[in-house]
Tab-separated table of C-alpha atoms in Angstrom:
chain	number	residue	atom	x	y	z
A	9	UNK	CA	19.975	61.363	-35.487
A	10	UNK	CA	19.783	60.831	-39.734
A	11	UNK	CA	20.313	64.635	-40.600
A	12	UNK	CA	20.251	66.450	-37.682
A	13	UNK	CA	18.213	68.891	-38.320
A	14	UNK	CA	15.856	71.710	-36.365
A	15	UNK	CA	12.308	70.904	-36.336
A	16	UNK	CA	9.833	74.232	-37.033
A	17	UNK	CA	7.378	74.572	-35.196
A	18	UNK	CA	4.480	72.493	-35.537
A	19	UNK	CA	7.148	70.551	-37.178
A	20	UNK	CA	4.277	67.383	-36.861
A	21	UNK	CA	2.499	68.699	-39.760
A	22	UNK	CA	5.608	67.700	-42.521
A	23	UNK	CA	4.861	64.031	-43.090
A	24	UNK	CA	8.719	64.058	-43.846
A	25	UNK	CA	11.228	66.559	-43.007
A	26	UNK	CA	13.921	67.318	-45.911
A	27	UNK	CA	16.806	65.218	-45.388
A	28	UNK	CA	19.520	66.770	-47.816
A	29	UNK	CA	20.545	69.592	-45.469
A	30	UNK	CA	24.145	68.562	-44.912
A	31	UNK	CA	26.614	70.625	-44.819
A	32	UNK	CA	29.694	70.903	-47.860
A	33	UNK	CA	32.258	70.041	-45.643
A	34	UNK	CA	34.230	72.396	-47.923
A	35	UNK	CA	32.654	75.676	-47.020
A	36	UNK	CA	30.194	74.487	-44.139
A	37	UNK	CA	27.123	75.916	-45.995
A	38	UNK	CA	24.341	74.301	-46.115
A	39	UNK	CA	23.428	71.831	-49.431
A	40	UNK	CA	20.065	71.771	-48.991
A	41	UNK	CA	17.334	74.439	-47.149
A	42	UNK	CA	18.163	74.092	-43.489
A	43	UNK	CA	20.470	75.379	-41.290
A	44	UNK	CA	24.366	73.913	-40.858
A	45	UNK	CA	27.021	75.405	-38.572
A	46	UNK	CA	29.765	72.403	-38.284
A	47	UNK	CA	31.519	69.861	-40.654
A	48	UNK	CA	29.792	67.083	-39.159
A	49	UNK	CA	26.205	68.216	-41.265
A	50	UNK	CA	24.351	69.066	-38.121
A	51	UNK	CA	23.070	72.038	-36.625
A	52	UNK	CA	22.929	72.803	-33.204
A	53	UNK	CA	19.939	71.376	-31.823
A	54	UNK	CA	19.710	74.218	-28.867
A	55	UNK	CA	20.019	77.149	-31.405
A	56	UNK	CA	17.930	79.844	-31.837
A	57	UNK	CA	16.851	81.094	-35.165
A	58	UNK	CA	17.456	84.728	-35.471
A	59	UNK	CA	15.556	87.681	-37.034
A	60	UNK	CA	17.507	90.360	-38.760
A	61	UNK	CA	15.745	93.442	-39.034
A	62	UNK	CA	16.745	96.348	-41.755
A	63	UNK	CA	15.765	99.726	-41.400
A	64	UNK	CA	16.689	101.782	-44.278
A	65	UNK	CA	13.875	105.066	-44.067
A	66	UNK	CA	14.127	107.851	-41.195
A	67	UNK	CA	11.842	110.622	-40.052
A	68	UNK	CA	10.338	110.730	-43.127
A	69	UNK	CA	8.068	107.586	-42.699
A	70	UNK	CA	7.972	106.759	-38.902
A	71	UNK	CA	5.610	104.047	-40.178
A	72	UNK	CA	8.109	102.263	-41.283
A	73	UNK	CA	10.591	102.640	-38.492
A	74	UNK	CA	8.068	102.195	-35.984
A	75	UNK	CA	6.831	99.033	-36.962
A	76	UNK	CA	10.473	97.803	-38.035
A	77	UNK	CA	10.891	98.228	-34.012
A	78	UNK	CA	7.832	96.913	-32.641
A	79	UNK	CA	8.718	93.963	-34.636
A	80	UNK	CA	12.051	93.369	-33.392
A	81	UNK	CA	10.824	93.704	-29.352
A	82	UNK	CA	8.463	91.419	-30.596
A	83	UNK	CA	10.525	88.805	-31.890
A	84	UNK	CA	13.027	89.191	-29.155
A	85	UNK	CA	10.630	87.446	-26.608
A	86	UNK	CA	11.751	84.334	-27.947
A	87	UNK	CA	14.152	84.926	-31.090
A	88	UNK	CA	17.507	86.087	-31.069
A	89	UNK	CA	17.238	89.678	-32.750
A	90	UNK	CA	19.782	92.302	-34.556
A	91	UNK	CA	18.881	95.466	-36.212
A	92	UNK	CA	20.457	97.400	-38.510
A	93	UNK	CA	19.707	101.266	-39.570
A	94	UNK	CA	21.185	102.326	-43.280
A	95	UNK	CA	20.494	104.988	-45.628
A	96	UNK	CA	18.285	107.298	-43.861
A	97	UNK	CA	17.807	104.937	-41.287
A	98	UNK	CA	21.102	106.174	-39.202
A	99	UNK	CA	19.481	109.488	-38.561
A	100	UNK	CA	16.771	107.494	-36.284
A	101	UNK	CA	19.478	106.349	-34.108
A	102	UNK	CA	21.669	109.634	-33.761
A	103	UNK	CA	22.100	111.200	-30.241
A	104	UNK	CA	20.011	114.131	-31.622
A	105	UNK	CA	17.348	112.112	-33.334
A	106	UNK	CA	13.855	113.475	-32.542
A	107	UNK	CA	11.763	110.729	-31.121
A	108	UNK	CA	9.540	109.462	-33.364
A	109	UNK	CA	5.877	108.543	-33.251
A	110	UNK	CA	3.065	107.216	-35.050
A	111	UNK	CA	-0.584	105.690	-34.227
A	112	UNK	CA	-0.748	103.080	-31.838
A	113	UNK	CA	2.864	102.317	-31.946
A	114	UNK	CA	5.228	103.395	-28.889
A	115	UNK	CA	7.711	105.796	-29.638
A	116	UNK	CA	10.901	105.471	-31.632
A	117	UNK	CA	13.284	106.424	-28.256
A	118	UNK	CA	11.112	104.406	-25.750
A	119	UNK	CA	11.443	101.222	-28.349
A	120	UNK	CA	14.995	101.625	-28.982
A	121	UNK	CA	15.950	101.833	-24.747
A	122	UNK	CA	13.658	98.567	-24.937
A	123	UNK	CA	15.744	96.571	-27.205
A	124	UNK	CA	18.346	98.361	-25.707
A	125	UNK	CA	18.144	97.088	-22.525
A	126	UNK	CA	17.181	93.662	-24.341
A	127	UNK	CA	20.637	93.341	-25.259
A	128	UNK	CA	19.796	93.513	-28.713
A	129	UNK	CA	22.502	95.078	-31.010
A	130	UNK	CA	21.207	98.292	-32.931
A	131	UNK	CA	24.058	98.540	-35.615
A	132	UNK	CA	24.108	101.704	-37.621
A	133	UNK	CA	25.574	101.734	-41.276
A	134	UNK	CA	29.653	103.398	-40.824
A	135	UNK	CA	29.614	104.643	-44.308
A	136	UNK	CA	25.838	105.850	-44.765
A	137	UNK	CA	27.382	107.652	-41.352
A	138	UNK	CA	29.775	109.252	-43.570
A	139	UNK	CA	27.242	110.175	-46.449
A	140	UNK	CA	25.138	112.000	-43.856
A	141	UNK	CA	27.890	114.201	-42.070
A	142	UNK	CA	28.031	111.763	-38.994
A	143	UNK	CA	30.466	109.750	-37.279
A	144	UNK	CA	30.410	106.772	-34.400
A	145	UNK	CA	30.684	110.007	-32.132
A	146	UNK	CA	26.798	111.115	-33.073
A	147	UNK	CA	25.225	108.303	-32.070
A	148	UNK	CA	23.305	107.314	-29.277
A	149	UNK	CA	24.389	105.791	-26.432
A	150	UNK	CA	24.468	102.442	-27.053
A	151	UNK	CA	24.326	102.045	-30.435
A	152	UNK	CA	27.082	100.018	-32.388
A	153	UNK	CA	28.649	100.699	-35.717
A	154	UNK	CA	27.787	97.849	-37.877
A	155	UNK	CA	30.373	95.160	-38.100
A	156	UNK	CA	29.622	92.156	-40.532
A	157	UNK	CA	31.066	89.548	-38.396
A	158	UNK	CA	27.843	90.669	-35.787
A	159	UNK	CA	25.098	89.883	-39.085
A	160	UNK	CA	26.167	86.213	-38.556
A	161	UNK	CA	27.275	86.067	-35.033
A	162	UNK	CA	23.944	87.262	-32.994
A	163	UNK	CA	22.474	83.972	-33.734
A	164	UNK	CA	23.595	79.981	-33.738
A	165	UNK	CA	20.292	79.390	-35.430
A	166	UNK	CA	19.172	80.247	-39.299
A	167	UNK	CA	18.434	83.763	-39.545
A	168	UNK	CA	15.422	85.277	-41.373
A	169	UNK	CA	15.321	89.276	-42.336
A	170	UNK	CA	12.696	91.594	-42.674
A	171	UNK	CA	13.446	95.028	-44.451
A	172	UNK	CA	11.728	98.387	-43.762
């Protein structure tokens, strides 16, 4: 199969699908734009593309967090999903967090046992932990400190982020 690569979907519509996206056997990254996980320039043809989600804002614009959410138990029907709270974003995921709400949206506790029982990882920032007086001990149960081995690992596929 000349460049083994994943087809999009409604991959019919490219009259030609890009061809350089073999791997440097040297560092197994991809050359071109597509996505590469072995030395042999192919991708695993069963892989699905994954959808990291950042949430950086707290309480303070449940907006934001809210929708970050909805987003990721949307894309988890069907796309392998992480998220990961930073900044103020750890103080959504605390034990003590207050549950957060906005319009239509469902709240931030009933979204979060969701993904939750999903299996999607909810990784919370160790050192913006720190910079708010927290530790591992103040979260939630079920929420993970952040390990950067997990931002590649959750998915075999190519991974696309959306920030919040």
């Amino acid at each position: 199969m000349a460049g083994c690569l994943p087809q999009p979907r409604g991959w019919a519509q490219y009259r030609s699908w890009p061809s350089s996206d073999r791997c440097d056997a040297r560092s197994e990254r991809p050359t071109g734009t597509g996505a590469c996980r072995d030395r042999e320039g192919c991708a695993d043809p069963a892989a699905r593309d994954g959808v990291f989600i950042h949430i950086s804002h707290g309480r303070e614009d449940p907006h934001r967090v809210l929708m970050a959410l909805n987003m990721a138990t949307m894309m988890s029907e069907d796309r392998d999903v992480a998220v990961y709270f930073d900044i103020d974003g750890v103080n959504v995921v605390l034990a003590d967090a207050p549950d957060l709400t906005y319009a239509q949206f469902p709240s931030s506790k009933t979204q979060i046992a969701t993904l939750l029982s999903k299996g999607v990882p909810l990784m919370a920032c160790p050192g913006c932990l720190t910079a708010a007086g927290k530790s591992a001990a103040d979260l939630a149960p079920g929420i993970q400190l952040a390990d950067k081995q997990k931002f590649f690992s959750f998915t075999n596929g190519r991974i696309l982020t959306l920030d919040y």
